[in-house]
Tab-separated table of C-alpha atoms in Angstrom:
chain	number	residue	atom	x	y	z
A	1	UNK	CA	-11.002	-22.119	-83.757
A	2	UNK	CA	-7.927	-23.927	-82.461
A	3	UNK	CA	-6.400	-20.549	-81.713
A	4	UNK	CA	-9.466	-19.536	-79.709
A	5	UNK	CA	-9.452	-22.790	-77.738
A	6	UNK	CA	-5.721	-22.468	-77.002
A	7	UNK	CA	-6.223	-18.827	-75.982
A	8	UNK	CA	-9.138	-19.861	-73.769
A	9	UNK	CA	-7.117	-22.670	-72.148
A	10	UNK	CA	-4.138	-20.349	-71.632
A	11	UNK	CA	-6.473	-17.705	-70.185
A	12	UNK	CA	-7.955	-20.250	-67.774
A	13	UNK	CA	-4.478	-21.466	-66.835
A	14	UNK	CA	-3.309	-17.895	-66.166
A	15	UNK	CA	-6.511	-17.322	-64.177
A	16	UNK	CA	-5.910	-20.411	-62.016
A	17	UNK	CA	-2.275	-19.464	-61.441
A	18	UNK	CA	-3.325	-15.913	-60.573
A	19	UNK	CA	-6.062	-17.137	-58.234
A	20	UNK	CA	-3.611	-19.490	-56.529
A	21	UNK	CA	-1.075	-16.672	-56.181
A	22	UNK	CA	-3.688	-14.369	-54.659
A	23	UNK	CA	-4.865	-17.043	-52.201
A	24	UNK	CA	-1.286	-17.872	-51.214
A	25	UNK	CA	-0.537	-14.193	-50.795
A	26	UNK	CA	-3.613	-13.698	-48.595
A	27	UNK	CA	-2.678	-16.688	-46.459
A	28	UNK	CA	0.860	-15.410	-45.999
A	29	UNK	CA	-0.445	-11.907	-45.402
A	30	UNK	CA	-2.928	-13.116	-42.732
A	31	UNK	CA	-0.174	-15.011	-40.926
A	32	UNK	CA	2.141	-12.000	-41.051
A	33	UNK	CA	-0.751	-9.757	-40.033
A	34	UNK	CA	-1.437	-11.829	-36.876
A	35	UNK	CA	2.253	-11.801	-35.991
A	36	UNK	CA	2.499	-8.039	-36.426
A	37	UNK	CA	-0.676	-7.532	-34.375
A	38	UNK	CA	0.761	-9.751	-31.625
A	39	UNK	CA	3.932	-7.669	-31.589
A	40	UNK	CA	1.957	-4.418	-31.590
A	41	UNK	CA	-0.179	-5.505	-28.609
A	42	UNK	CA	2.924	-6.750	-26.758
A	43	UNK	CA	4.718	-3.435	-27.332
A	44	UNK	CA	1.733	-1.382	-26.204
A	45	UNK	CA	1.275	-3.384	-22.999
A	46	UNK	CA	4.979	-3.628	-22.180
A	47	UNK	CA	5.342	0.164	-22.443
A	48	UNK	CA	3.456	0.231	-19.152
A	49	UNK	CA	6.369	-1.856	-17.736
A	50	UNK	CA	4.949	-2.484	-14.283
A	51	UNK	CA	1.239	-2.862	-13.756
A	52	UNK	CA	0.459	-2.022	-10.143
A	53	UNK	CA	-3.017	-3.302	-9.567
A	54	UNK	CA	-3.372	-2.971	-5.791
A	55	UNK	CA	-2.156	-0.527	-3.189
A	56	UNK	CA	-2.666	-1.245	0.510
A	57	UNK	CA	-1.982	1.562	2.967
A	58	UNK	CA	-1.188	0.706	6.559
A	59	UNK	CA	-0.275	2.317	9.840
A	60	UNK	CA	1.158	0.653	12.889
A	61	UNK	CA	2.308	1.354	16.423
A	62	UNK	CA	5.220	-0.436	18.068
A	63	UNK	CA	6.301	-0.351	21.692
A	64	UNK	CA	10.049	-0.796	21.875
A	65	UNK	CA	12.066	-1.292	25.053
A	66	UNK	CA	15.716	-1.192	25.948
A	67	UNK	CA	17.348	-1.457	29.297
A	68	UNK	CA	20.858	-1.309	30.535
A	69	UNK	CA	21.891	-3.592	33.272
A	70	UNK	CA	24.980	-3.995	35.336
A	71	UNK	CA	26.179	-7.388	36.432
A	72	UNK	CA	27.484	-7.370	39.992
A	73	UNK	CA	28.481	-10.612	41.691
A	74	UNK	CA	26.417	-12.689	39.294
A	75	UNK	CA	23.274	-10.582	39.665
A	76	UNK	CA	21.957	-8.247	36.992
A	77	UNK	CA	20.777	-4.848	38.105
A	78	UNK	CA	18.743	-2.800	35.666
A	79	UNK	CA	19.581	0.855	36.034
A	80	UNK	CA	18.449	2.498	32.807
A	81	UNK	CA	15.312	1.541	30.927
A	82	UNK	CA	13.796	3.289	27.941
A	83	UNK	CA	10.418	2.661	26.368
A	84	UNK	CA	9.548	4.243	23.035
A	85	UNK	CA	6.230	4.404	21.234
A	86	UNK	CA	6.895	4.282	17.495
A	87	UNK	CA	4.031	5.106	15.132
A	88	UNK	CA	4.472	4.949	11.392
A	89	UNK	CA	2.559	4.471	8.175
A	90	UNK	CA	3.395	3.007	4.821
A	91	UNK	CA	2.016	1.236	1.805
A	92	UNK	CA	2.294	-2.025	-0.091
A	93	UNK	CA	1.937	-2.274	-3.857
A	94	UNK	CA	1.254	-5.500	-5.713
A	95	UNK	CA	1.403	-5.990	-9.449
A	96	UNK	CA	3.117	-7.678	-12.360
A	97	UNK	CA	5.997	-6.940	-14.732
A	98	UNK	CA	4.515	-6.392	-18.191
A	99	UNK	CA	7.888	-6.288	-19.931
A	100	UNK	CA	7.928	-10.117	-19.731
A	101	UNK	CA	4.492	-10.800	-21.202
A	102	UNK	CA	3.729	-12.968	-24.222
A	103	UNK	CA	0.968	-12.075	-26.686
A	104	UNK	CA	-0.579	-14.266	-29.367
A	105	UNK	CA	-3.239	-12.941	-31.727
A	106	UNK	CA	-5.138	-15.943	-33.138
A	107	UNK	CA	-7.548	-13.959	-35.279
A	108	UNK	CA	-8.811	-10.421	-35.660
A	109	UNK	CA	-11.144	-11.086	-32.741
A	110	UNK	CA	-9.093	-13.293	-30.354
A	111	UNK	CA	-5.940	-12.537	-28.359
A	112	UNK	CA	-4.140	-14.565	-25.660
A	113	UNK	CA	-1.904	-12.753	-23.138
A	114	UNK	CA	0.424	-14.681	-20.804
A	115	UNK	CA	2.139	-12.855	-17.948
A	116	UNK	CA	3.971	-13.496	-14.695
A	117	UNK	CA	2.004	-13.805	-11.479
A	118	UNK	CA	1.809	-10.718	-9.303
A	119	UNK	CA	4.466	-9.901	-6.730
A	120	UNK	CA	4.899	-7.249	-4.055
A	121	UNK	CA	6.478	-4.402	-6.018
A	122	UNK	CA	6.848	-1.931	-3.126
A	123	UNK	CA	6.662	-1.942	0.646
A	124	UNK	CA	7.489	1.580	1.740
A	125	UNK	CA	7.485	3.163	5.175
A	126	UNK	CA	6.809	6.876	4.928
A	127	UNK	CA	9.648	8.194	7.056
A	128	UNK	CA	8.287	11.736	7.194
A	129	UNK	CA	5.171	10.411	8.941
A	130	UNK	CA	7.075	8.367	11.528
A	131	UNK	CA	6.802	9.525	15.133
A	132	UNK	CA	8.838	8.370	18.108
A	133	UNK	CA	7.640	9.300	21.580
A	134	UNK	CA	9.282	8.710	24.930
A	135	UNK	CA	7.043	6.738	27.238
A	136	UNK	CA	9.641	6.114	29.859
A	137	UNK	CA	13.262	7.018	29.947
A	138	UNK	CA	15.921	7.625	32.503
A	139	UNK	CA	18.915	9.866	32.491
A	140	UNK	CA	21.336	7.073	31.633
A	141	UNK	CA	19.167	5.350	29.056
A	142	UNK	CA	20.654	5.566	25.607
A	143	UNK	CA	18.187	4.489	22.954
A	144	UNK	CA	19.933	3.551	19.685
A	145	UNK	CA	18.349	4.985	16.534
A	146	UNK	CA	19.163	1.823	14.615
A	147	UNK	CA	16.906	-0.115	16.976
A	148	UNK	CA	13.964	2.033	15.861
A	149	UNK	CA	14.650	1.234	12.193
A	150	UNK	CA	15.149	-2.455	12.965
A	151	UNK	CA	11.795	-2.603	14.779
A	152	UNK	CA	10.005	-0.852	11.911
A	153	UNK	CA	11.594	-3.141	9.286
A	154	UNK	CA	10.665	-6.255	11.242
A	155	UNK	CA	7.040	-5.116	11.500
A	156	UNK	CA	6.978	-3.983	7.853
A	157	UNK	CA	8.035	-7.470	6.726
A	158	UNK	CA	5.428	-9.030	9.029
A	159	UNK	CA	2.684	-6.871	7.488
A	160	UNK	CA	3.828	-7.926	4.003
A	161	UNK	CA	3.701	-11.632	4.894
A	162	UNK	CA	0.275	-11.214	6.531
A	163	UNK	CA	-1.114	-9.540	3.392
A	164	UNK	CA	0.357	-12.239	1.133
A	165	UNK	CA	-1.280	-14.920	3.289
A	166	UNK	CA	-4.550	-12.957	3.132
A	167	UNK	CA	-4.480	-13.177	-0.690
A	168	UNK	CA	-3.235	-9.785	-1.907
A	169	UNK	CA	-1.276	-11.400	-4.778
A	170	UNK	CA	-4.263	-13.400	-6.029
A	171	UNK	CA	-6.382	-10.254	-5.849
A	172	UNK	CA	-3.709	-8.363	-7.819
A	173	UNK	CA	-3.726	-11.122	-10.482
A	174	UNK	CA	-7.502	-10.809	-10.792
A	175	UNK	CA	-7.249	-7.017	-11.119
A	176	UNK	CA	-4.526	-7.346	-13.787
A	177	UNK	CA	-6.662	-9.829	-15.716
A	178	UNK	CA	-9.671	-7.502	-15.637
A	179	UNK	CA	-7.638	-4.431	-16.629
A	180	UNK	CA	-5.903	-6.123	-19.579
A	181	UNK	CA	-9.156	-7.741	-20.726
A	182	UNK	CA	-11.000	-4.412	-20.673
A	183	UNK	CA	-8.145	-2.630	-22.458
A	184	UNK	CA	-7.947	-5.186	-25.267
A	185	UNK	CA	-11.725	-5.410	-25.657
A	186	UNK	CA	-11.781	-1.632	-26.050
A	187	UNK	CA	-9.185	-2.133	-28.823
A	188	UNK	CA	-11.623	-4.345	-30.732
A	189	UNK	CA	-10.812	-7.893	-29.629
A	190	UNK	CA	-13.949	-9.900	-28.847
A	191	UNK	CA	-12.217	-12.755	-27.021
A	192	UNK	CA	-9.387	-11.977	-24.610
A	193	UNK	CA	-7.716	-14.734	-22.609
A	194	UNK	CA	-5.273	-13.783	-19.854
A	195	UNK	CA	-3.077	-16.555	-18.413
A	196	UNK	CA	-0.509	-16.487	-15.602
A	197	UNK	CA	2.708	-18.471	-15.396
């Protein structure tokens, strides 16, 4: 009888120790599981590298003038004027760098993604579509090619600033949030939170 009671007590003790070990193992496993899921999601999203969420195409026309003048006895005489009509097109891209994102998986159903705010990733003038036409030019007018590029670059930067003021970066953030949310929900996460820093 004593042997049976001791065996029963030892069996219960082994059972409690085993149960504790299993619970501790599950707890450690869940924590490691969330960390590995966070890393997996981060790797999958950062493979995209750059998420371009908006593309804005533009075209513009510039009138550019040069004139040569000769100073004689304190008076300037214009003797060669050139006027060029420059038409070009290009595009702006806005997006975010996904290689710098942070991912935290709280549970099997909830994930939090933190990424940088959107920036202008490209502002490209399509050179092959650029046209320069003479509107007015005289024999002695020498129109520098660099002036054409300077005019285009100045206008390109102006278009970029105008679009930023109009909210292209905020719109790109919203698009990035929607895209990442939809992607992660399709992967099985019920709650997806996207934050910007």
